[in-house]
Structures are given as structure tokens and as C-alpha cells.
XYZ file of C-alpha atoms in Angstrom:
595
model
C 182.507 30.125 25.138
C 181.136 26.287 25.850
C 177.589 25.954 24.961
C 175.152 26.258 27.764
C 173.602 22.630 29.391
C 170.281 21.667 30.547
C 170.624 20.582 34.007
C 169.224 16.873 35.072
C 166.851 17.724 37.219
C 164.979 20.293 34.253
C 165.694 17.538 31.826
C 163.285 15.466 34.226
C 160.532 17.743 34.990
C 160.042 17.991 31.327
C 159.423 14.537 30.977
C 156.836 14.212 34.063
C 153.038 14.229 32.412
C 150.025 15.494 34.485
C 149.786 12.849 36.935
C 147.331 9.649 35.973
C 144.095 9.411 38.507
C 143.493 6.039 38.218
C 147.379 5.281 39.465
C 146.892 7.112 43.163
C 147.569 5.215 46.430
C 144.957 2.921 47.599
C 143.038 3.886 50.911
C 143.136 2.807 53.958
C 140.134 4.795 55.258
C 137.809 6.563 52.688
C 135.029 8.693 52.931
C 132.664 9.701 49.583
C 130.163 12.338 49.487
C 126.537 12.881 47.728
C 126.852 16.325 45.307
C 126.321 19.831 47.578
C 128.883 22.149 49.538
C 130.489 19.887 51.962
C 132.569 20.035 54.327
C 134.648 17.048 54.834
C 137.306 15.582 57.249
C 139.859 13.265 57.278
C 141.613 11.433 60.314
C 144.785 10.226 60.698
C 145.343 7.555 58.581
C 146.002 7.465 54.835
C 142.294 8.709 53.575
C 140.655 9.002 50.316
C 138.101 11.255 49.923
C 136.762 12.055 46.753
C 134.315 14.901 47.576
C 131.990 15.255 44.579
C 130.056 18.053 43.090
C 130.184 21.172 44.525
C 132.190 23.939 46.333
C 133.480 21.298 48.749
C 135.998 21.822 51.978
C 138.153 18.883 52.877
C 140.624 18.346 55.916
C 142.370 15.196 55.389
C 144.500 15.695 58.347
C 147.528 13.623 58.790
C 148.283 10.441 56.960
C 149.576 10.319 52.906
C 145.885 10.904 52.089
C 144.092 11.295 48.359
C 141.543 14.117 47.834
C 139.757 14.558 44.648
C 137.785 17.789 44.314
C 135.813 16.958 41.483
C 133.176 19.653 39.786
C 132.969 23.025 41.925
C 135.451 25.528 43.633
C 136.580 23.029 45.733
C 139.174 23.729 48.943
C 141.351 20.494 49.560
C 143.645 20.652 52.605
C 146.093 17.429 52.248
C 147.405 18.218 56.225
C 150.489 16.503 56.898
C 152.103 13.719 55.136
C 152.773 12.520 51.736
C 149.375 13.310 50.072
C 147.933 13.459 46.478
C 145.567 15.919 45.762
C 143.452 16.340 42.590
C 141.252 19.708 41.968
C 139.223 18.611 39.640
C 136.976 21.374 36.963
C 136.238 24.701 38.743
C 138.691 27.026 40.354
C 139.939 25.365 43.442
C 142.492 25.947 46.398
C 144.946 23.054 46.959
C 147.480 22.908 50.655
C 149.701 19.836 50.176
C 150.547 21.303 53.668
C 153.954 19.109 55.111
C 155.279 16.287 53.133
C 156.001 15.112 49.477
C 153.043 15.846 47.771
C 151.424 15.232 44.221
C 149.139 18.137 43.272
C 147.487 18.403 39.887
C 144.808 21.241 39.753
C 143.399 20.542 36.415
C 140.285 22.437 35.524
C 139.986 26.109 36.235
C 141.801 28.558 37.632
C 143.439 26.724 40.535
C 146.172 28.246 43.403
C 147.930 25.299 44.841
C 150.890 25.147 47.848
C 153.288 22.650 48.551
C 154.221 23.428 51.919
C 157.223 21.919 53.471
C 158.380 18.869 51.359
C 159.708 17.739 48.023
C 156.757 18.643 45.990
C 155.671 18.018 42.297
C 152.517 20.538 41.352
C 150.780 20.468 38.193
C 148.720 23.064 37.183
C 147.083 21.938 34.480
C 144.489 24.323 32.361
C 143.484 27.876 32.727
C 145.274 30.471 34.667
C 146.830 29.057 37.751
C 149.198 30.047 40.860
C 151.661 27.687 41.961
C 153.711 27.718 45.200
C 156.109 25.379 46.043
C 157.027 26.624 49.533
C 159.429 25.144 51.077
C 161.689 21.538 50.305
C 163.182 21.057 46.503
C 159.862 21.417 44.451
C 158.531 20.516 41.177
C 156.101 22.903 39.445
C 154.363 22.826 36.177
C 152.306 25.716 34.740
C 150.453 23.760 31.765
C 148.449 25.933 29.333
C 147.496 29.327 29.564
C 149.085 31.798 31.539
C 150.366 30.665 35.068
C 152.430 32.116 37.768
C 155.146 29.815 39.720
C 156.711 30.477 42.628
C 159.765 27.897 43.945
C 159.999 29.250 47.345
C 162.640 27.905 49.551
C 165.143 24.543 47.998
C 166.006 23.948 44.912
C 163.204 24.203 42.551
C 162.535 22.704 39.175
C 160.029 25.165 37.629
C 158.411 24.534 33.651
C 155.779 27.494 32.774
C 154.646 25.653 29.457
C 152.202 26.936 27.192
C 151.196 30.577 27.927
C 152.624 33.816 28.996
C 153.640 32.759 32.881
C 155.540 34.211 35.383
C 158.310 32.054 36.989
C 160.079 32.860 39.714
C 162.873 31.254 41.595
C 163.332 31.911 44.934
C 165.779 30.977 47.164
C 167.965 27.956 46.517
C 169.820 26.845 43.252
C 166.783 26.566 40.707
C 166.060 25.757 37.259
C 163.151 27.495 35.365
C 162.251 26.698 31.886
C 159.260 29.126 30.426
C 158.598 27.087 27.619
C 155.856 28.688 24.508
C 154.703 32.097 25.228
C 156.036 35.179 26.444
C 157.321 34.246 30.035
C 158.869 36.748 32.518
C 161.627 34.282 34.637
C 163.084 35.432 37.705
C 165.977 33.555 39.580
C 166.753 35.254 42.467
C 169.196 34.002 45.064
C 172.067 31.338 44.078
C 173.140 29.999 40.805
C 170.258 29.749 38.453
C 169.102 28.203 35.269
C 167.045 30.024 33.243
C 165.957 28.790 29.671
C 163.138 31.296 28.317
C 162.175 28.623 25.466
C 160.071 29.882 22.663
C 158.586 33.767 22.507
C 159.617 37.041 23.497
C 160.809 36.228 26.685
C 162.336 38.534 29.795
C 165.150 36.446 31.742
C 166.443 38.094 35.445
C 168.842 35.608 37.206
C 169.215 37.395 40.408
C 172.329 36.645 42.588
C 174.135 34.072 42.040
C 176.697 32.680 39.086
C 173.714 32.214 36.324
C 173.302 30.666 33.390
C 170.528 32.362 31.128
C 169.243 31.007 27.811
C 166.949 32.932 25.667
C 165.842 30.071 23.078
C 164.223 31.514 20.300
C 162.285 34.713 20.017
C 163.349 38.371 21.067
C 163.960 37.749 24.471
C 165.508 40.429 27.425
C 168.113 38.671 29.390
C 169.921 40.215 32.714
C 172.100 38.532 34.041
C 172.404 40.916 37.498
C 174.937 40.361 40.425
C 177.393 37.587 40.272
C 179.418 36.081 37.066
C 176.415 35.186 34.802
C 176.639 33.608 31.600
C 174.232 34.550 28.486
C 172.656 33.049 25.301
C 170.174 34.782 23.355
C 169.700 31.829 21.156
C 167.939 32.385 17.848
C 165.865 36.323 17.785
C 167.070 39.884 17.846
C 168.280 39.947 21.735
C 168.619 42.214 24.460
C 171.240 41.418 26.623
C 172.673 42.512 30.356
C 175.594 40.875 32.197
C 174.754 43.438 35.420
C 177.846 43.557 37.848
C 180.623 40.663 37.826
C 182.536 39.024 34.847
C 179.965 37.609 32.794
C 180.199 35.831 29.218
C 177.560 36.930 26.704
C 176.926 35.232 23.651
C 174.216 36.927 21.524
C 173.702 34.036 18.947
C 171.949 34.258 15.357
C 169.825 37.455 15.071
C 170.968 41.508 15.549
C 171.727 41.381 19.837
C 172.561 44.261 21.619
C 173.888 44.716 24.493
C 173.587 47.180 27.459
C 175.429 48.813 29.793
C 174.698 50.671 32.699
C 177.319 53.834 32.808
C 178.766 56.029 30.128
C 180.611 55.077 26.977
C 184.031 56.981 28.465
C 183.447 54.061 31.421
C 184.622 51.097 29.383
C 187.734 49.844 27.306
C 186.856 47.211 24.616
C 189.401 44.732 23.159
C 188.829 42.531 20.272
C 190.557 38.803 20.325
C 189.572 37.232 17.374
C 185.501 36.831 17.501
C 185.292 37.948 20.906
C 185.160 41.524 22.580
C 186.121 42.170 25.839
C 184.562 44.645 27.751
C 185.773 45.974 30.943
C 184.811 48.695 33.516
C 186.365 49.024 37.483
C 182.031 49.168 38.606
C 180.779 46.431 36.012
C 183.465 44.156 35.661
C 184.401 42.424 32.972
C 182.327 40.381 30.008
C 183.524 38.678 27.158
C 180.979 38.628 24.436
C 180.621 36.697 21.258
C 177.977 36.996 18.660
C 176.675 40.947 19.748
C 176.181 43.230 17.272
C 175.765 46.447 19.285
C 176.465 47.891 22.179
C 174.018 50.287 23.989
C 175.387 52.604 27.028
C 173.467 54.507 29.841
C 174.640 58.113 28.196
C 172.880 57.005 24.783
C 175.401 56.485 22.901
C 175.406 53.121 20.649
C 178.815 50.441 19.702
C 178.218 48.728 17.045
C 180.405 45.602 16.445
C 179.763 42.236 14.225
C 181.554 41.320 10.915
C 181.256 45.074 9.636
C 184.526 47.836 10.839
C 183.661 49.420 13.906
C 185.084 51.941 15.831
C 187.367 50.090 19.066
C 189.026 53.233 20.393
C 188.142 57.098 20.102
C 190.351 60.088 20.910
C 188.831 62.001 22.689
C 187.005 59.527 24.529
C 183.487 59.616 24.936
C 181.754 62.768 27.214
C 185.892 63.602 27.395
C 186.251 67.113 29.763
C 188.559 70.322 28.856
C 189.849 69.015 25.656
C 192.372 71.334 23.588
C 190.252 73.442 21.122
C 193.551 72.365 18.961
C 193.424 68.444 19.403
C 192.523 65.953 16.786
C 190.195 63.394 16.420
C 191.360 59.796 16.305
C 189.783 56.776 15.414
C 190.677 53.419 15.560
C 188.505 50.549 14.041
C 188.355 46.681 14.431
C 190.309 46.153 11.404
C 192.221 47.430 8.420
C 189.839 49.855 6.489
C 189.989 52.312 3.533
C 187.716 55.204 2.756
C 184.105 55.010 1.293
C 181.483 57.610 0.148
C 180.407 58.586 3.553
C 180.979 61.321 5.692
C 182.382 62.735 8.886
C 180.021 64.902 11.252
C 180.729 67.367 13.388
C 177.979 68.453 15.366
C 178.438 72.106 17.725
C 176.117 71.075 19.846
C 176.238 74.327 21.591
C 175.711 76.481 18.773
C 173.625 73.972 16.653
C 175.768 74.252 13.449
C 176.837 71.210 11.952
C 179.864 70.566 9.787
C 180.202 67.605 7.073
C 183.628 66.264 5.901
C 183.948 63.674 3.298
C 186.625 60.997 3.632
C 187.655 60.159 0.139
C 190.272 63.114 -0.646
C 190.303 65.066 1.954
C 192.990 66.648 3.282
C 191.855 66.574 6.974
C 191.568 63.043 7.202
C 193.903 60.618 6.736
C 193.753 56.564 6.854
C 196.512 54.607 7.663
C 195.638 50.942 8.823
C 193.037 50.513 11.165
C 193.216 54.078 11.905
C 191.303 57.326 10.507
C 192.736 60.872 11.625
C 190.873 63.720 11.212
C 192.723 67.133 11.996
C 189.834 70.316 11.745
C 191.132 72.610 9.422
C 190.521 75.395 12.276
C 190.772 75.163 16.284
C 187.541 74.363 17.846
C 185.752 76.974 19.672
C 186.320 77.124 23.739
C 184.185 75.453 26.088
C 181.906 73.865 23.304
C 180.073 70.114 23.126
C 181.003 68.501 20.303
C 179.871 65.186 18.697
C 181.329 63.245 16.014
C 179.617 61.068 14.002
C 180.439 59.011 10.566
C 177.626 58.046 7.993
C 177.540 54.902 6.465
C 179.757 53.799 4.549
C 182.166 56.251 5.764
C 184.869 53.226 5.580
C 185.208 50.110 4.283
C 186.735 46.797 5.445
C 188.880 44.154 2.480
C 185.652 42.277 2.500
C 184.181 45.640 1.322
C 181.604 45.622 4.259
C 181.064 49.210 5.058
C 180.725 50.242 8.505
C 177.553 51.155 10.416
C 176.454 54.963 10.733
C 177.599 55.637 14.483
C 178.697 58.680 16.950
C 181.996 57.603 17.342
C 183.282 60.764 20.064
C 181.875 63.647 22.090
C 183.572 65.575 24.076
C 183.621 68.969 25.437
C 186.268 71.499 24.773
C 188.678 73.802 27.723
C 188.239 77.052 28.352
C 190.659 79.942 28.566
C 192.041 80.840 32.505
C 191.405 84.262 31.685
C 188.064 83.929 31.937
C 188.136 82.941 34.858
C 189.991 85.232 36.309
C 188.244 87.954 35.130
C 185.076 86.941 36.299
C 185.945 86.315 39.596
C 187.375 89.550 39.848
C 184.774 91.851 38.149
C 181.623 90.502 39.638
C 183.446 88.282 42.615
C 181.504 85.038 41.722
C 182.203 81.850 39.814
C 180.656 82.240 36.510
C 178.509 79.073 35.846
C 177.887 77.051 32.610
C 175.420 79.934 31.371
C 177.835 82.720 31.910
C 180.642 80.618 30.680
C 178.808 79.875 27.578
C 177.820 83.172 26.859
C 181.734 84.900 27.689
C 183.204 81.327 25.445
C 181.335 82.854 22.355
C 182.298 85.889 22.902
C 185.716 84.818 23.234
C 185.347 83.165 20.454
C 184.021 85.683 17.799
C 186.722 88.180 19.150
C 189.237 85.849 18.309
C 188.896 86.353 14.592
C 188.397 89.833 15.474
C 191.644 90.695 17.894
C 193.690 87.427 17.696
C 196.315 88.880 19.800
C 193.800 89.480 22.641
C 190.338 88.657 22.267
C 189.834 88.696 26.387
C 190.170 92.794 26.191
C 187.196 93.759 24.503
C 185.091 91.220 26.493
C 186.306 92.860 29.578
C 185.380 96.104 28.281
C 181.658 94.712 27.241
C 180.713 92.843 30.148
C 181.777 95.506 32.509
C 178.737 97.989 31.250
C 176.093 95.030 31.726
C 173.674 94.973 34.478
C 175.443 92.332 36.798
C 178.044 94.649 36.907
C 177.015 97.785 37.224
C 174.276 96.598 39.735
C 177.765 96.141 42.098
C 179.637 99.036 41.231
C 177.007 101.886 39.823
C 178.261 104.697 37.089
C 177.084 107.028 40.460
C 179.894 105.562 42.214
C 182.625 107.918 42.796
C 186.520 107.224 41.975
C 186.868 106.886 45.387
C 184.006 104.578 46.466
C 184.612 102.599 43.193
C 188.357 101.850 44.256
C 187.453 101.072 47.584
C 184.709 98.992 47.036
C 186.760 96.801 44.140
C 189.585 96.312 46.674
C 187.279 95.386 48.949
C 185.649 92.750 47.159
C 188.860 91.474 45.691
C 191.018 91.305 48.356
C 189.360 90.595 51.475
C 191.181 89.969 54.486
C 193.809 88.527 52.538
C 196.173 91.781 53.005
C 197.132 94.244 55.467
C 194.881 97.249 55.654
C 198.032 99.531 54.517
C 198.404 97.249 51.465
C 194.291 97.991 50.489
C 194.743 101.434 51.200
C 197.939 102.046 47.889
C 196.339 99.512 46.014
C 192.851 102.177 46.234
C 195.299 105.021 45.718
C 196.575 103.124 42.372
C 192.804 102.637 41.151
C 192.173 106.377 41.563
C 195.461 107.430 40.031
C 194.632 105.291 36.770
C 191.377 106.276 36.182
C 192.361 110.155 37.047
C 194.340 109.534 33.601
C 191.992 107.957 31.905
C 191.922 104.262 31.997
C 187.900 103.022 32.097
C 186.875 100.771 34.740
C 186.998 97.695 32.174
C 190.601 99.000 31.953
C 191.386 98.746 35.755
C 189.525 95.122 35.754
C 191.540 94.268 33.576
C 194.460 95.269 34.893
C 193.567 93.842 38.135
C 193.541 90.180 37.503
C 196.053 89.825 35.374
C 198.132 91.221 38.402
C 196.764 88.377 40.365
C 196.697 85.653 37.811
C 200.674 86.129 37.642
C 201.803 87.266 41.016
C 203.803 84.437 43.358
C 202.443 83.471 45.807
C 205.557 84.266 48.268
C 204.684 87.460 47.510
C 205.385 89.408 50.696
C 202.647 92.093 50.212
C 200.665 90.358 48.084
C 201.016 86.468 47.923
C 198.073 85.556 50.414
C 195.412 87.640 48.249
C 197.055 85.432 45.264
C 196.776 82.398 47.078
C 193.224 83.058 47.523
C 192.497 84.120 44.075
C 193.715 80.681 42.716
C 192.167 78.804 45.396
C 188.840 81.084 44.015
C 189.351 79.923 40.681
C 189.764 76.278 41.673
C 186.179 76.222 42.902
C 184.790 78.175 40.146
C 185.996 75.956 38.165
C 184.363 72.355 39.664
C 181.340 74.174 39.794
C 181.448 75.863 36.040
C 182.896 72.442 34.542
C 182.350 69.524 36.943
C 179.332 70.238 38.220
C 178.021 72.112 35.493
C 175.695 74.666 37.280
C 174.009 76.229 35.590
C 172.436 79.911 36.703
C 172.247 83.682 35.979
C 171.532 84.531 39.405
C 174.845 86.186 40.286
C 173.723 86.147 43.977
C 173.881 82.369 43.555
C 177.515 82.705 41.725
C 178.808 84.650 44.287
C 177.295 82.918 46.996
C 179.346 79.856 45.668
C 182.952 81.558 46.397
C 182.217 83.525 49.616
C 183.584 81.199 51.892
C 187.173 80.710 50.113
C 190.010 82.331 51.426
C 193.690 82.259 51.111
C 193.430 80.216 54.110
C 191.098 77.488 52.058
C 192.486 73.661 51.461
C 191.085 73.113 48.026
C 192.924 69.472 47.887
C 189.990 67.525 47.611
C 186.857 67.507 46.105
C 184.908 67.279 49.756
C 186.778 70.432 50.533
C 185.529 71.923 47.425
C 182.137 70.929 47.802
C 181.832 72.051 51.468
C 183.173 75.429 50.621
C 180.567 75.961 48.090
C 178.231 75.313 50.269
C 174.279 74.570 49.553
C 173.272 76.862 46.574
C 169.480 77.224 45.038
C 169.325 74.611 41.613
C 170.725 75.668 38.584
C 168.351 75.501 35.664
């Protein structure tokens, strides 16, 4: 990464002192005033008019005319040509108007425009507001705390001492901020920005930038275009924006952030640089950063100590097997420390610690730790993965930072599914899911073989259930009113009427309604779909349980009201072209919000 330059044309404005009174043009006409208000005019030759003490008004009209304000809030209007206007004490208005001007407010809290022309403005003390308008402009906050504005051309723009506010505008500018705590904007076309000393905030707009933070703790953005960044001395915070940017943090602890999720991005390490890429950001090389900050809240940390490169799972990583492993690899060869690994249910709230040193579930080899969990996972769970400090250490025996290193969330089981869509003919929803995946889960220690039978047989005595099919139900009504809801229109009515006849005839020796439920979808779940009594109602059962599940595990909604749930798979039929996710989402339909 080549070390940023100071263009000419800042290098210049740097060296460009308030300008010397004495050293103005000499007049051809000139007009001087007693002390009062006045109002004063000019004609149109090159005037000087120095207007005294006193809240003065002066026109100089056309010509390159001088106007001195003097004392008082003064209101000097250089008109067109190449003028030279001097405020003066007090808080005065200065209008270069067309032309190269020289403006130097000096006293006060001045406001001065350039207007069109190559302009050089000075603001001297106190708080002033400097517009350079349009033309290639020159503008110089002096002390205290200014604002500059560049306007149209390409502007040279030094905020000096104070906390000022610089900004670009359009055309290729350079800004420097100098002491203070300056906020610099470049906007359009390729910038320089150079915050100087203080805490500074750095924006460079459109436009292939190049941003330097100098020293202090200074926010840099690079934004749109390929941008290139240099926190300089200070703990730094540092944004490339979109395009392929190169981001050097420099001495200090920088950080770095991104705008979408840590599963977003692949990082790379070549020697002392990382390279991070993403298809909506781009890709930035970055040297000297010793974090890495993503929208999601999750935190890279990188520098001289092992860090974590690659994860598996991935970060925010969907339907994971409750039997997978987690897999880390780091920046560099590393061996086990003191620390720990954490595994955080964050559905259930427990938390699990593992220590790495001689521990049969983990294993090191290289650059990369293993850690196998001595049981599977529980179904359609968040999980998050964290090592302490120290967990690790590198040959330089640098141990690594305490990080999240994975999250994820664990798959469900089909079954579930299927039998919610049959017994209460809705999608379940992240609540429901929740609630039937801990279920699931407890009855798998209980009944390994099948843990899905008993929470058949539990859920079918609950309220949403019975509030569908009521205990005063007869076999009959029961029957019919399951097929029904089931099956649809998806088979003939002769097909409906055995498939009632087979409900009656089970429970008439003795099988419970969880029983027949039961019974029902696993029918479905296995039955092909060329089927000739059956294979449409199976078609539409799976095309059912497609957008169940974008809504349970995509989407994530998130809902009791089974109204809402069964609102959300009304519309699908065996007929339904699930293919893509606009089909899915249009089929669904407009539902109240989830919680």
C-alpha cells in the first residue's frame, strides 16, 4: 500500500498567509467616508473605498475594486471583476460576486462568497462561513470554528484552528481540517481529505478518494467509488463503503466496519494484509486494522495476535445438522492455552464451557481447532460460539483475543412439519416451532426411537386443536372434517369419502385422534406423487410444507395466532409453483406482524 500524497495545490494553500492590507491594488477612483451607517457606491472603474466606522453598505459595481469595511457589521458587495475585499472587526457580509477575488474577513463572525471565479477567501478570527461558489476556489477557515463550502470547481479548502466543517462540493477537491475536531465532506469526484490533528470525521463522497486521518481518533468513510484510507496515528474508525478500497489503519487499535453480516464476507490473509471481499461491498485490502466490526454485531479481530480466518458453520449459518462440528481456522499455527470454548443456547439460555487443554472434544492440528460436542445439538436452536482469551496461543506465545467466532442456527426435523400442517392445517411459525423443537427434544432422551409420537399425542389435546376439531365432534363429523381440511380439492370426492370410512374404522377400534394424525401424515409425507388416487393431495402437501417452511425459517414469523398460520397456507394447492421465492411469497399472501 504506497503512502498517501499531499496534492500541489493543498501544499499551496497552506503556505498562503492572511492577505497583507497595505499590498492591495492602487485605485483608480476612490471614495472615503466620515464614521456612521453608510451606504456607499462604486462605479465602474477599479474603486477603493474604504468605508469606515460603522454598519456600512458598499456597491463597488464593476471594475477589480478594493473595499475595506473597517469597525462595524459592515456589507461589502465587490460586483463584478477581480476585487479585494477586506471586512474589517465586527461581523460582516462579503460578495466577491464574478471574478478572481481576494477576501479576508478578519474580525468577527464574517460569511463571505466568492461567486463565479478563481477565488482565495480568508476567514480569519471568530466563527465564520465561507463559500466559494463557483470557479476553482481557495478557502481558509483561520481560528475558531468555521464552516467551508467549495461549491462548484476544484476547491482547495484548509479549516485551521477550530472545530470546522469542510465540505467539498462538486469538482475534484482537496480539504485539509487542520487542529480541532473537523467534520470533512468530499462529495462528488476524487477527493483529498487530510483530517490533520483531533478527533476528526472524514466522508469522501463519490469519487476514487484518498482519506487521511492524521493524528487523533478520527472516523473515516470512504463511501462510493475505490477509496483509499489512512488513519494515521489514534485509535481509528474506518469505512471503505462500496467499491475496492485499500485501508490502512496505521499506529493505534483501528477497526474497521462493515455494513452486512459476518456470513457476507470471505477474508484472506497475504502476509500483513487481509483481504476482504463481499459480491455488495466489494473488495478492500487492509493493512494495519486490528478489528473488524460487522452490521449483525459481531466483531474480527486481526493484528499480530491468532485470530480466527474461517468458521464452520459460518456466521448466522441456517438449518445446520444438530450432528455437525465446529471448525475453526486461525491466521496461523497455534496450540492450546488456559482459555475456554463457549457455547451459548441462546434459545434456552444455558451456557456450556469447554476447556481446550486436554480435552477430548477439541482437537488442534495446525492452524486449525476442532471441536466435536460430545452430544448432538438440540433441533432448531441459536447457537453461539465464543473462545475466552487465551483460548490459543501463537509460537510468539501471543494469545488470541476473546471473540464469538460462529453462530448459527440448527435444522429441524420434517416431521414436524408435517404434522403440523396436517393437525391444525397451518404453517407453524418460529413460536410454535420453538415450542414443538423442545419438545422434540426432551422426548428424544425419553423415546429415542420416536420422540415425534408422544408430541403428536400432546399437542392434539391443546386448545388450537381442539378449538378445530371439538371432543363434541362425532366420529363421523371428525373424519369428515379432517379429510376435509387435509385434502381439499386435491382428490376425487369418492377418494374423500374411503379415506372418512378409514378414519371411522380406526378409531371404532380404538386408535385416539393423535393416533389417526399421526397416521395421516406420515401417509402423505411418503406417498409418490404419481400416485393415481392420491399423488395430487401429496403434491400439495409438499408444496404446503415448502411454504411453511420459508415462513417458519426464512422469514422467521413469528405468531401464536393460528388464524394467521393458517391463513399463510390457504392459497397452496397441488396446483401451486413453489419454484421461486416470489411464488412463495405471493402465495402467502399479506399476514398481520409476527411479534
Amino acid at each position: 500500500m504506497a503512502n498517501p500524497t499531499v496534492p500541489g495545490a493543498l501544499q499551496a494553500a497552506l503556505a498562503l498567509d492572511t492577505p497583507d492590507i497595505d499590498n492591495l491594488p492602487p485605485p483608480t477612483d476612490s471614495t472615503e467616508d466620515l464614521s456612521g451607517n453608510d451606504v456607499l457606491s462604486g462605479g465602474d472603474e477599479n474603486d477603493v473605498i474604504a468605508a469606515g466606522p460603522g454598519d456600512d453598505l458598499v456597491e463597488a459595481g464593476a471594475g477589480n475594486d478594493s473595499l475595506w469595511g473597517e469597525s462595524g457589521d459592515d456589507t461589502l458587495d465587490g460586483g463584478e471583476g477581480s476585487d479585494a475585499i477586506y471586512g474589517g472587526n465586527g461581523s460582516d457580509f462579503l460578495d466577491g460576486g464574478a471574478g478572481d477575488d481576494l477576501m479576508s474577513g478578519e474580525g468577527g463572525n464574517d460569511v463571505l462568497l466568492g461567486g463565479d471565479g478563481d477565488d482565495e477567501l480568508f476567514g480569519g478570527l471568530s466563527r465564520d462561513s465561507l463559500f466559494g461558489e463557483g470557479g476553482n476556489d481557495t478557502l481558509s477557515g483561520g481560528s475558531d470554528k468555521d464552516y467551508l463550502d467549495g461549491g462548484d470547481g476544484e476547491d482547495v479548502l484548509v479549516g485551521g484552528d477550530g472545530d470546522d466543517s469542510l465540505r467539498g462540493g462538486s469538482g475534484a477537491d482537496a480539504l485539509e481540517g487542520g487542529s480541532g475536531n473537523d467534520l470533512l465532506s468530499g462529495d462528488d469526484q476524487d477527493d483529498f481529505l487530510d483530517g490533520d490533528s483531533g478527533d476528526d470525521t472524514l466522508l469522501g463522497g463519490f469519487g476514487a478518494d484518498l482519506l487521511i486521518g492524521g493524528t487523533g481518533a478520527d472516523s473515516l468513510l470512504g463511501e462510493a467509488g475505490d477509496d483509499q484510507l489512512d488513519g494515521g496515528e489514534g485509535d481509528d474508525t474506518l469505512s471503505g463503503g462500496g467499491g475496492d478500497d485499500l485501508i490502512n489503519g496505521g499506529p493505534g487499535f483501528d477497526t474497521v466496519n462493515y455494513a452486512g453480516s459476518r456470513k457476507d464476507y470471505t477474508l484472506s490473509v497475504f502476509g500483513n494484509e487481509t483481504v476482504v471481499a463481499s459480491e455488495s461491498n466489494g473488495l478492500d485490502v487492509l493493512r494495519g486494522v486490528e478489528k473488524l466490526r460487522f452490521s449483525d454485531g459481531f466483531e474480527q479481530f486481526l493484528g499480530d495476535k491468532p485470530w480466527v480466518l474461517l468458521s464452520e458453520p459460518n456466521f448466522d449459518a441456517p438449518k445446520v445438522s444438530v450432528e455437525t462440528s465446529v471448525v475453526l481456522e486461525f491466521s496461523e499455527p497455534i496450540v492450546s492455552g488456559t482459555g475456554k470454548l463457549v457455547v451459548y443456547n441462546e434459545t434456552t439460555g444455558i451456557t456450556t464451557e469447554y476447556s481446550v487443554r486436554d480435552n477430548p472434544v477439541i482437537s488442534i492440528a495446525g492452524k486449525v481447532v476442532t471441536f466435536k460436542p460430545p452430544l448432538p445439538l438440540n433441533i432448531f436452536t441459536d447457537y453461539r460460539i465464543e473462545l475466552t482469551a487465551d483460548a490459543v496461543r501463537n509460537s510468539s506465545n501471543l494469545e488470541n483475543y476473546a471473540a464469538t467466532v460462529s453462530s448459527f442456527k440448527t435444522a429441524t426435523v420434517d416431521g414436524l412439519y408435517h404434522f403440523f400442517v396436517v393437525a391444525f392445517s397451518a404453517a407453524p411459525g418460529a413460536i410454535y416451532m420453538s415450542q414443538l423443537g423442545e419438545a422434540y427434544d426432551y422426548f428424544k432422551q425419553e423415546n429415542p426411537s420416536d420422540p415425534l409420537k408422544p408430541i403428536v399425542d400432546i399437542f392434539t389435546t391443546k386448545p388450537q386443536f381442539t378449538d378445530v376439531y371439538p371432543e363434541s365432534l362425532s366420529t363421523r363429523q371428525f373424519a369428515t372434517q379432517l379429510i376435509a381440511n387435509v385434502v381439499k380439492e386435491s382428490a376425487t370426492p369418492q377418494a374423500k369419502a374411503n379415506a372418512v370410512a378409514d378414519v371411522e374404522a380406526a378409531i371404532g377400534i380404538g386408535w385416539t385422534r393423535g393416533d389417526v394424525i399421526y397416521r395421516v401424515f406420515g401417509n402423505l409425507a411418503n406417498k409418490p406423487l404419481q400416485d393415481p388416487e392420491w399423488g395430487n393431495t401429496a403434491m400439495q402437501f409438499r408444496n404446503q410444507l415448502e411454504v411453511a417452511r420459508y415462513l417458519t425459517e426464512t422469514i422467521g414469523y413469528a405468531t401464536e395466532d393460528i388464524a394467521a398460520l393458517r391463513q399463510s397456507i390457504a392459497n397452496v394447492s397441488n396446483f401451486s409453483d413453489i419454484s421461486t421465492v416470489e411464488n412463495i411469497i405471493e402465495l402467502i399472501g399479506n399476514l398481520p406482524p409476527g411479534i
